[in-house]
mmCIF file with all atom_site columns, C-alpha atoms in Angstrom:
data_model
loop_
_atom_site.group_PDB
_atom_site.id
_atom_site.type_symbol
_atom_site.label_atom_id
_atom_site.label_alt_id
_atom_site.label_comp_id
_atom_site.label_asym_id
_atom_site.label_entity_id
_atom_site.label_seq_id
_atom_site.pdbx_PDB_ins_code
_atom_site.Cartn_x
_atom_site.Cartn_y
_atom_site.Cartn_z
_atom_site.occupancy
_atom_site.B_iso_or_equiv
_atom_site.pdbx_formal_charge
_atom_site.auth_seq_id
_atom_site.auth_comp_id
_atom_site.auth_asym_id
_atom_site.auth_atom_id
_atom_site.pdbx_PDB_model_num
ATOM 1   C CA . MET A 1 1   ? 99.546  89.484  87.679  1.00 0.00 ? 1   MET A CA 1
ATOM 2   C CA . ILE A 1 2   ? 96.352  89.615  85.663  1.00 0.00 ? 2   ILE A CA 1
ATOM 3   C CA . ALA A 1 3   ? 94.280  86.597  84.617  1.00 0.00 ? 3   ALA A CA 1
ATOM 4   C CA . SER A 1 4   ? 94.566  85.226  81.065  1.00 0.00 ? 4   SER A CA 1
ATOM 5   C CA . ASP A 1 5   ? 91.234  86.720  79.894  1.00 0.00 ? 5   ASP A CA 1
ATOM 6   C CA . ALA A 1 6   ? 92.275  90.104  81.294  1.00 0.00 ? 6   ALA A CA 1
ATOM 7   C CA . ARG A 1 7   ? 95.700  89.655  79.672  1.00 0.00 ? 7   ARG A CA 1
ATOM 8   C CA . ALA A 1 8   ? 94.049  89.143  76.262  1.00 0.00 ? 8   ALA A CA 1
ATOM 9   C CA . ALA A 1 9   ? 91.892  92.256  76.805  1.00 0.00 ? 9   ALA A CA 1
ATOM 10  C CA . PHE A 1 10  ? 94.955  94.219  77.911  1.00 0.00 ? 10  PHE A CA 1
ATOM 11  C CA . ASP A 1 11  ? 96.932  93.151  74.835  1.00 0.00 ? 11  ASP A CA 1
ATOM 12  C CA . ALA A 1 12  ? 93.973  94.149  72.639  1.00 0.00 ? 12  ALA A CA 1
ATOM 13  C CA . LEU A 1 13  ? 93.800  97.554  74.339  1.00 0.00 ? 13  LEU A CA 1
ATOM 14  C CA . VAL A 1 14  ? 97.520  98.200  73.847  1.00 0.00 ? 14  VAL A CA 1
ATOM 15  C CA . ARG A 1 15  ? 97.205  97.332  70.139  1.00 0.00 ? 15  ARG A CA 1
ATOM 16  C CA . LEU A 1 16  ? 94.123  99.529  69.811  1.00 0.00 ? 16  LEU A CA 1
ATOM 17  C CA . CYS A 1 17  ? 95.400  102.482 71.849  1.00 0.00 ? 17  CYS A CA 1
ATOM 18  C CA . PRO A 1 18  ? 99.182  102.558 72.282  1.00 0.00 ? 18  PRO A CA 1
ATOM 19  C CA . PRO A 1 19  ? 100.385 103.647 75.724  1.00 0.00 ? 19  PRO A CA 1
ATOM 20  C CA . PRO A 1 20  ? 102.686 106.659 76.176  1.00 0.00 ? 20  PRO A CA 1
ATOM 21  C CA . ALA A 1 21  ? 106.304 106.150 75.132  1.00 0.00 ? 21  ALA A CA 1
ATOM 22  C CA . ASP A 1 22  ? 107.561 107.268 78.539  1.00 0.00 ? 22  ASP A CA 1
ATOM 23  C CA . PRO A 1 23  ? 106.484 105.097 81.464  1.00 0.00 ? 23  PRO A CA 1
ATOM 24  C CA . PRO A 1 24  ? 104.120 106.759 83.935  1.00 0.00 ? 24  PRO A CA 1
ATOM 25  C CA . PRO A 1 25  ? 105.182 107.525 87.506  1.00 0.00 ? 25  PRO A CA 1
ATOM 26  C CA . SER A 1 26  ? 105.365 104.385 89.604  1.00 0.00 ? 26  SER A CA 1
ATOM 27  C CA . VAL A 1 27  ? 102.684 103.749 92.198  1.00 0.00 ? 27  VAL A CA 1
ATOM 28  C CA . ASP A 1 28  ? 103.292 102.432 95.691  1.00 0.00 ? 28  ASP A CA 1
ATOM 29  C CA . TRP A 1 29  ? 100.396 99.957  95.605  1.00 0.00 ? 29  TRP A CA 1
ATOM 30  C CA . THR A 1 30  ? 100.734 99.007  99.263  1.00 0.00 ? 30  THR A CA 1
ATOM 31  C CA . GLN A 1 31  ? 100.333 102.638 100.286 1.00 0.00 ? 31  GLN A CA 1
ATOM 32  C CA . ALA A 1 32  ? 97.562  103.228 97.717  1.00 0.00 ? 32  ALA A CA 1
ATOM 33  C CA . GLU A 1 33  ? 95.544  100.258 98.928  1.00 0.00 ? 33  GLU A CA 1
ATOM 34  C CA . ARG A 1 34  ? 96.068  101.206 102.566 1.00 0.00 ? 34  ARG A CA 1
ATOM 35  C CA . ALA A 1 35  ? 94.811  104.752 101.847 1.00 0.00 ? 35  ALA A CA 1
ATOM 36  C CA . LEU A 1 36  ? 91.690  103.338 100.140 1.00 0.00 ? 36  LEU A CA 1
ATOM 37  C CA . ASP A 1 37  ? 91.287  100.648 102.821 1.00 0.00 ? 37  ASP A CA 1
ATOM 38  C CA . THR A 1 38  ? 90.960  97.967  100.136 1.00 0.00 ? 38  THR A CA 1
ATOM 39  C CA . ALA A 1 39  ? 93.020  95.949  97.693  1.00 0.00 ? 39  ALA A CA 1
ATOM 40  C CA . LEU A 1 40  ? 92.622  96.931  94.018  1.00 0.00 ? 40  LEU A CA 1
ATOM 41  C CA . PRO A 1 41  ? 91.999  94.813  90.909  1.00 0.00 ? 41  PRO A CA 1
ATOM 42  C CA . ALA A 1 42  ? 95.034  93.506  89.022  1.00 0.00 ? 42  ALA A CA 1
ATOM 43  C CA . ASP A 1 43  ? 93.701  94.724  85.647  1.00 0.00 ? 43  ASP A CA 1
ATOM 44  C CA . TYR A 1 44  ? 93.432  98.275  87.011  1.00 0.00 ? 44  TYR A CA 1
ATOM 45  C CA . LYS A 1 45  ? 96.992  98.137  88.353  1.00 0.00 ? 45  LYS A CA 1
ATOM 46  C CA . GLN A 1 46  ? 98.183  97.022  84.911  1.00 0.00 ? 46  GLN A CA 1
ATOM 47  C CA . LEU A 1 47  ? 96.315  99.929  83.278  1.00 0.00 ? 47  LEU A CA 1
ATOM 48  C CA . VAL A 1 48  ? 97.856  102.469 85.662  1.00 0.00 ? 48  VAL A CA 1
ATOM 49  C CA . GLU A 1 49  ? 101.347 100.984 85.382  1.00 0.00 ? 49  GLU A CA 1
ATOM 50  C CA . THR A 1 50  ? 101.130 101.106 81.585  1.00 0.00 ? 50  THR A CA 1
ATOM 51  C CA . TYR A 1 51  ? 99.188  104.313 80.901  1.00 0.00 ? 51  TYR A CA 1
ATOM 52  C CA . GLY A 1 52  ? 99.168  106.343 84.127  1.00 0.00 ? 52  GLY A CA 1
ATOM 53  C CA . ALA A 1 53  ? 96.641  109.087 84.784  1.00 0.00 ? 53  ALA A CA 1
ATOM 54  C CA . GLY A 1 54  ? 95.237  110.503 81.575  1.00 0.00 ? 54  GLY A CA 1
ATOM 55  C CA . ILE A 1 55  ? 92.493  110.407 78.991  1.00 0.00 ? 55  ILE A CA 1
ATOM 56  C CA . PHE A 1 56  ? 91.500  107.830 76.368  1.00 0.00 ? 56  PHE A CA 1
ATOM 57  C CA . ASP A 1 57  ? 90.146  109.307 73.131  1.00 0.00 ? 57  ASP A CA 1
ATOM 58  C CA . GLU A 1 58  ? 89.308  112.637 74.761  1.00 0.00 ? 58  GLU A CA 1
ATOM 59  C CA . THR A 1 59  ? 86.548  110.811 76.635  1.00 0.00 ? 59  THR A CA 1
ATOM 60  C CA . ILE A 1 60  ? 87.539  108.524 79.541  1.00 0.00 ? 60  ILE A CA 1
ATOM 61  C CA . TRP A 1 61  ? 89.898  109.815 82.214  1.00 0.00 ? 61  TRP A CA 1
ATOM 62  C CA . LEU A 1 62  ? 91.776  107.057 84.037  1.00 0.00 ? 62  LEU A CA 1
ATOM 63  C CA . LEU A 1 63  ? 92.369  107.856 87.700  1.00 0.00 ? 63  LEU A CA 1
ATOM 64  C CA . ALA A 1 64  ? 95.684  106.891 89.295  1.00 0.00 ? 64  ALA A CA 1
ATOM 65  C CA . PRO A 1 65  ? 96.588  106.776 92.990  1.00 0.00 ? 65  PRO A CA 1
ATOM 66  C CA . GLY A 1 66  ? 98.876  109.642 93.902  1.00 0.00 ? 66  GLY A CA 1
ATOM 67  C CA . SER A 1 67  ? 98.455  111.550 90.636  1.00 0.00 ? 67  SER A CA 1
ATOM 68  C CA . ALA A 1 68  ? 99.880  115.064 90.773  1.00 0.00 ? 68  ALA A CA 1
ATOM 69  C CA . TYR A 1 69  ? 96.476  116.301 89.580  1.00 0.00 ? 69  TYR A CA 1
ATOM 70  C CA . ASP A 1 70  ? 93.581  116.196 92.037  1.00 0.00 ? 70  ASP A CA 1
ATOM 71  C CA . GLU A 1 71  ? 91.074  115.572 89.238  1.00 0.00 ? 71  GLU A CA 1
ATOM 72  C CA . CYS A 1 72  ? 93.015  112.420 88.262  1.00 0.00 ? 72  CYS A CA 1
ATOM 73  C CA . ASP A 1 73  ? 94.069  111.297 91.740  1.00 0.00 ? 73  ASP A CA 1
ATOM 74  C CA . GLN A 1 74  ? 92.121  108.231 92.764  1.00 0.00 ? 74  GLN A CA 1
ATOM 75  C CA . HIS A 1 75  ? 92.493  109.039 96.458  1.00 0.00 ? 75  HIS A CA 1
ATOM 76  C CA . ALA A 1 76  ? 91.226  112.619 96.086  1.00 0.00 ? 76  ALA A CA 1
ATOM 77  C CA . GLN A 1 77  ? 88.356  111.515 93.838  1.00 0.00 ? 77  GLN A CA 1
ATOM 78  C CA . THR A 1 78  ? 87.373  108.668 96.169  1.00 0.00 ? 78  THR A CA 1
ATOM 79  C CA . ALA A 1 79  ? 87.130  111.067 99.120  1.00 0.00 ? 79  ALA A CA 1
ATOM 80  C CA . GLU A 1 80  ? 85.185  113.604 97.054  1.00 0.00 ? 80  GLU A CA 1
ATOM 81  C CA . ARG A 1 81  ? 82.798  111.057 95.545  1.00 0.00 ? 81  ARG A CA 1
ATOM 82  C CA . ASP A 1 82  ? 82.182  109.423 98.953  1.00 0.00 ? 82  ASP A CA 1
ATOM 83  C CA . GLU A 1 83  ? 81.140  112.803 100.360 1.00 0.00 ? 83  GLU A CA 1
ATOM 84  C CA . ILE A 1 84  ? 78.970  113.675 97.349  1.00 0.00 ? 84  ILE A CA 1
ATOM 85  C CA . LEU A 1 85  ? 77.220  110.295 97.313  1.00 0.00 ? 85  LEU A CA 1
ATOM 86  C CA . THR A 1 86  ? 76.659  110.284 101.081 1.00 0.00 ? 86  THR A CA 1
ATOM 87  C CA . ASP A 1 87  ? 74.904  113.658 100.778 1.00 0.00 ? 87  ASP A CA 1
ATOM 88  C CA . LEU A 1 88  ? 72.992  112.551 97.681  1.00 0.00 ? 88  LEU A CA 1
ATOM 89  C CA . TRP A 1 89  ? 71.681  109.377 99.292  1.00 0.00 ? 89  TRP A CA 1
ATOM 90  C CA . GLU A 1 90  ? 70.100  111.355 102.109 1.00 0.00 ? 90  GLU A CA 1
ATOM 91  C CA . PHE A 1 91  ? 67.320  112.324 99.684  1.00 0.00 ? 91  PHE A CA 1
ATOM 92  C CA . GLU A 1 92  ? 67.757  109.975 96.720  1.00 0.00 ? 92  GLU A CA 1
ATOM 93  C CA . ALA A 1 93  ? 67.513  106.179 96.779  1.00 0.00 ? 93  ALA A CA 1
ATOM 94  C CA . LYS A 1 94  ? 70.698  104.155 96.431  1.00 0.00 ? 94  LYS A CA 1
ATOM 95  C CA . PRO A 1 95  ? 70.896  101.861 93.419  1.00 0.00 ? 95  PRO A CA 1
ATOM 96  C CA . ALA A 1 96  ? 69.606  98.350  94.186  1.00 0.00 ? 96  ALA A CA 1
ATOM 97  C CA . SER A 1 97  ? 73.123  96.891  93.894  1.00 0.00 ? 97  SER A CA 1
ATOM 98  C CA . LEU A 1 98  ? 74.257  99.116  96.750  1.00 0.00 ? 98  LEU A CA 1
ATOM 99  C CA . GLN A 1 99  ? 71.448  98.112  99.124  1.00 0.00 ? 99  GLN A CA 1
ATOM 100 C CA . GLU A 1 100 ? 73.492  95.111  100.348 1.00 0.00 ? 100 GLU A CA 1
ATOM 101 C CA . PRO A 1 101 ? 75.076  95.933  103.736 1.00 0.00 ? 101 PRO A CA 1
ATOM 102 C CA . GLY A 1 102 ? 78.725  96.859  103.256 1.00 0.00 ? 102 GLY A CA 1
ATOM 103 C CA . ALA A 1 103 ? 78.451  97.361  99.484  1.00 0.00 ? 103 ALA A CA 1
ATOM 104 C CA . ARG A 1 104 ? 80.054  100.540 98.178  1.00 0.00 ? 104 ARG A CA 1
ATOM 105 C CA . VAL A 1 105 ? 81.515  102.082 95.070  1.00 0.00 ? 105 VAL A CA 1
ATOM 106 C CA . VAL A 1 106 ? 85.106  103.163 94.400  1.00 0.00 ? 106 VAL A CA 1
ATOM 107 C CA . PRO A 1 107 ? 85.858  105.404 91.399  1.00 0.00 ? 107 PRO A CA 1
ATOM 108 C CA . TRP A 1 108 ? 88.418  104.388 88.790  1.00 0.00 ? 108 TRP A CA 1
ATOM 109 C CA . ALA A 1 109 ? 87.600  106.753 85.895  1.00 0.00 ? 109 ALA A CA 1
ATOM 110 C CA . PHE A 1 110 ? 85.293  109.546 84.773  1.00 0.00 ? 110 PHE A CA 1
ATOM 111 C CA . GLU A 1 111 ? 83.813  110.752 81.511  1.00 0.00 ? 111 GLU A CA 1
ATOM 112 C CA . GLU A 1 112 ? 85.103  114.073 80.164  1.00 0.00 ? 112 GLU A CA 1
ATOM 113 C CA . GLY A 1 113 ? 82.704  116.979 80.436  1.00 0.00 ? 113 GLY A CA 1
ATOM 114 C CA . THR A 1 114 ? 79.676  115.089 81.734  1.00 0.00 ? 114 THR A CA 1
ATOM 115 C CA . GLY A 1 115 ? 80.124  114.715 85.491  1.00 0.00 ? 115 GLY A CA 1
ATOM 116 C CA . ALA A 1 116 ? 79.729  110.952 84.993  1.00 0.00 ? 116 ALA A CA 1
ATOM 117 C CA . PHE A 1 117 ? 81.930  108.563 86.948  1.00 0.00 ? 117 PHE A CA 1
ATOM 118 C CA . LEU A 1 118 ? 82.908  104.947 86.457  1.00 0.00 ? 118 LEU A CA 1
ATOM 119 C CA . TYR A 1 119 ? 83.076  102.974 89.685  1.00 0.00 ? 119 TYR A CA 1
ATOM 120 C CA . TRP A 1 120 ? 83.727  99.481  90.850  1.00 0.00 ? 120 TRP A CA 1
ATOM 121 C CA . LEU A 1 121 ? 80.879  97.849  92.700  1.00 0.00 ? 121 LEU A CA 1
ATOM 122 C CA . VAL A 1 122 ? 82.607  96.578  95.839  1.00 0.00 ? 122 VAL A CA 1
ATOM 123 C CA . ARG A 1 123 ? 80.743  93.867  97.719  1.00 0.00 ? 123 ARG A CA 1
ATOM 124 C CA . PRO A 1 124 ? 81.779  92.453  101.103 1.00 0.00 ? 124 PRO A CA 1
ATOM 125 C CA . GLY A 1 125 ? 83.974  89.375  100.821 1.00 0.00 ? 125 GLY A CA 1
ATOM 126 C CA . GLN A 1 126 ? 84.395  89.720  97.064  1.00 0.00 ? 126 GLN A CA 1
ATOM 127 C CA . HIS A 1 127 ? 87.920  89.637  95.596  1.00 0.00 ? 127 HIS A CA 1
ATOM 128 C CA . PRO A 1 128 ? 88.837  92.884  93.775  1.00 0.00 ? 128 PRO A CA 1
ATOM 129 C CA . ASP A 1 129 ? 89.400  90.986  90.513  1.00 0.00 ? 129 ASP A CA 1
ATOM 130 C CA . GLU A 1 130 ? 85.681  90.088  90.649  1.00 0.00 ? 130 GLU A CA 1
ATOM 131 C CA . TRP A 1 131 ? 84.491  93.692  91.006  1.00 0.00 ? 131 TRP A CA 1
ATOM 132 C CA . THR A 1 132 ? 82.191  94.911  88.267  1.00 0.00 ? 132 THR A CA 1
ATOM 133 C CA . VAL A 1 133 ? 81.628  98.363  86.786  1.00 0.00 ? 133 VAL A CA 1
ATOM 134 C CA . MET A 1 134 ? 78.939  100.865 87.710  1.00 0.00 ? 134 MET A CA 1
ATOM 135 C CA . TYR A 1 135 ? 78.414  103.971 85.578  1.00 0.00 ? 135 TYR A CA 1
ATOM 136 C CA . ASN A 1 136 ? 76.698  106.958 87.206  1.00 0.00 ? 136 ASN A CA 1
ATOM 137 C CA . GLU A 1 137 ? 75.557  109.736 84.915  1.00 0.00 ? 137 GLU A CA 1
ATOM 138 C CA . GLY A 1 138 ? 76.735  112.264 87.481  1.00 0.00 ? 138 GLY A CA 1
ATOM 139 C CA . ARG A 1 139 ? 74.121  114.935 86.959  1.00 0.00 ? 139 ARG A CA 1
ATOM 140 C CA . GLY A 1 140 ? 71.190  112.649 87.502  1.00 0.00 ? 140 GLY A CA 1
ATOM 141 C CA . PRO A 1 141 ? 70.022  109.611 89.450  1.00 0.00 ? 141 PRO A CA 1
ATOM 142 C CA . LEU A 1 142 ? 70.676  106.946 86.810  1.00 0.00 ? 142 LEU A CA 1
ATOM 143 C CA . TRP A 1 143 ? 73.151  104.151 87.375  1.00 0.00 ? 143 TRP A CA 1
ATOM 144 C CA . GLU A 1 144 ? 74.110  101.443 84.909  1.00 0.00 ? 144 GLU A CA 1
ATOM 145 C CA . HIS A 1 145 ? 75.709  98.147  85.965  1.00 0.00 ? 145 HIS A CA 1
ATOM 146 C CA . HIS A 1 146 ? 78.136  96.240  83.735  1.00 0.00 ? 146 HIS A CA 1
ATOM 147 C CA . ALA A 1 147 ? 79.056  92.680  84.703  1.00 0.00 ? 147 ALA A CA 1
ATOM 148 C CA . MET A 1 148 ? 82.722  93.068  83.775  1.00 0.00 ? 148 MET A CA 1
ATOM 149 C CA . GLY A 1 149 ? 85.912  94.549  85.165  1.00 0.00 ? 149 GLY A CA 1
ATOM 150 C CA . CYS A 1 150 ? 87.314  97.979  84.376  1.00 0.00 ? 150 CYS A CA 1
ATOM 151 C CA . LEU A 1 151 ? 89.719  96.828  81.643  1.00 0.00 ? 151 LEU A CA 1
ATOM 152 C CA . ALA A 1 152 ? 87.047  94.869  79.761  1.00 0.00 ? 152 ALA A CA 1
ATOM 153 C CA . PHE A 1 153 ? 84.624  97.793  80.056  1.00 0.00 ? 153 PHE A CA 1
ATOM 154 C CA . LEU A 1 154 ? 87.180  100.338 78.838  1.00 0.00 ? 154 LEU A CA 1
ATOM 155 C CA . LEU A 1 155 ? 87.984  98.147  75.840  1.00 0.00 ? 155 LEU A CA 1
ATOM 156 C CA . ALA A 1 156 ? 84.260  97.661  75.111  1.00 0.00 ? 156 ALA A CA 1
ATOM 157 C CA . VAL A 1 157 ? 83.666  101.424 75.122  1.00 0.00 ? 157 VAL A CA 1
ATOM 158 C CA . LEU A 1 158 ? 86.659  102.133 72.872  1.00 0.00 ? 158 LEU A CA 1
ATOM 159 C CA . THR A 1 159 ? 85.601  99.438  70.406  1.00 0.00 ? 159 THR A CA 1
ATOM 160 C CA . GLN A 1 160 ? 81.999  100.674 70.620  1.00 0.00 ? 160 GLN A CA 1
ATOM 161 C CA . SER A 1 161 ? 80.764  97.249  71.709  1.00 0.00 ? 161 SER A CA 1
ATOM 162 C CA . ALA A 1 162 ? 79.658  98.270  75.217  1.00 0.00 ? 162 ALA A CA 1
ATOM 163 C CA . LYS A 1 163 ? 75.964  97.787  75.870  1.00 0.00 ? 163 LYS A CA 1
ATOM 164 C CA . THR A 1 164 ? 75.364  101.216 77.392  1.00 0.00 ? 164 THR A CA 1
ATOM 165 C CA . GLN A 1 165 ? 72.969  104.127 77.189  1.00 0.00 ? 165 GLN A CA 1
ATOM 166 C CA . TYR A 1 166 ? 75.886  106.506 77.657  1.00 0.00 ? 166 TYR A CA 1
ATOM 167 C CA . PHE A 1 167 ? 78.958  107.716 75.754  1.00 0.00 ? 167 PHE A CA 1
ATOM 168 C CA . GLY A 1 168 ? 76.722  109.201 73.041  1.00 0.00 ? 168 GLY A CA 1
ATOM 169 C CA . HIS A 1 169 ? 79.206  111.976 72.237  1.00 0.00 ? 169 HIS A CA 1
ATOM 170 C CA . TYR A 1 170 ? 81.936  109.393 71.811  1.00 0.00 ? 170 TYR A CA 1
ATOM 171 C CA . TYR A 1 171 ? 79.860  107.064 69.632  1.00 0.00 ? 171 TYR A CA 1
ATOM 172 C CA . GLU A 1 172 ? 77.959  109.678 67.617  1.00 0.00 ? 172 GLU A CA 1
ATOM 173 C CA . VAL A 1 173 ? 80.259  112.714 67.375  1.00 0.00 ? 173 VAL A CA 1
ATOM 174 C CA . LEU A 1 174 ? 83.889  111.733 67.940  1.00 0.00 ? 174 LEU A CA 1
ATOM 175 C CA . LYS A 1 175 ? 83.681  108.287 66.263  1.00 0.00 ? 175 LYS A CA 1
ATOM 176 C CA . PRO A 1 176 ? 87.458  107.810 66.426  1.00 0.00 ? 176 PRO A CA 1
ATOM 177 C CA . THR A 1 177 ? 89.114  105.664 63.792  1.00 0.00 ? 177 THR A CA 1
ATOM 178 C CA . GLU A 1 178 ? 92.468  105.893 65.573  1.00 0.00 ? 178 GLU A CA 1
ATOM 179 C CA . HIS A 1 179 ? 92.617  105.699 69.327  1.00 0.00 ? 179 HIS A CA 1
ATOM 180 C CA . ARG A 1 180 ? 94.819  107.899 71.477  1.00 0.00 ? 180 ARG A CA 1
ATOM 181 C CA . PHE A 1 181 ? 95.805  108.173 75.090  1.00 0.00 ? 181 PHE A CA 1
ATOM 182 C CA . ALA A 1 182 ? 97.045  111.512 76.418  1.00 0.00 ? 182 ALA A CA 1
ATOM 183 C CA . THR A 1 183 ? 98.740  111.670 79.804  1.00 0.00 ? 183 THR A CA 1
ATOM 184 C CA . ALA A 1 184 ? 97.449  114.066 82.444  1.00 0.00 ? 184 ALA A CA 1
ATOM 185 C CA . ASP A 1 185 ? 100.743 115.980 82.169  1.00 0.00 ? 185 ASP A CA 1
ATOM 186 C CA . ARG A 1 186 ? 100.270 116.478 78.449  1.00 0.00 ? 186 ARG A CA 1
ATOM 187 C CA . THR A 1 187 ? 96.589  117.381 78.757  1.00 0.00 ? 187 THR A CA 1
ATOM 188 C CA . LEU A 1 188 ? 96.504  119.432 81.951  1.00 0.00 ? 188 LEU A CA 1
ATOM 189 C CA . GLY A 1 189 ? 99.962  121.046 81.913  1.00 0.00 ? 189 GLY A CA 1
ATOM 190 C CA . THR A 1 190 ? 101.991 121.689 85.020  1.00 0.00 ? 190 THR A CA 1
ATOM 191 C CA . ALA A 1 191 ? 100.762 119.889 88.105  1.00 0.00 ? 191 ALA A CA 1
ATOM 192 C CA . ARG A 1 192 ? 99.010  122.114 90.621  1.00 0.00 ? 192 ARG A CA 1
ATOM 193 C CA . ARG A 1 193 ? 100.071 120.254 93.762  1.00 0.00 ? 193 ARG A CA 1
#
């Protein structure tokens, strides 16, 4: 169950961007969390249970554990991003927020066409509902920290109130007046697994 402030943000998101009429595939959260070796935030679980894997306003892809599409599967993307970042940090400095022993990032979404990923900043001993968002531009060394959870950040981007240097295409070109969510099935076609 999500906290009351997250509930208000979730209700605002649903009004802003209606979820698909058909419910997404159910997720075995116990198995998902065991595979990731961590619990997951309640607001993220609510997003996945309501929307499933797919894309908000042709811009932000929501990852879901066990998605039939590798590009939207949180497990596959976590393994891939871990490998990429491990290699990257052999010659590039980690962001300051990741210098703390045991701190790591776990992906929950990515930006269409940019290589940018949205992560949670996971700190030792911190409850998942307290995790904050880190944006990595993907094709460069820049990271941006946002002191809010994934649901609040998603809503801030869609309402264009996020304090960010990114999402320029969304803010300057797309400028949606109506918000849409398209499932991975609808966008990507037949699953390739």
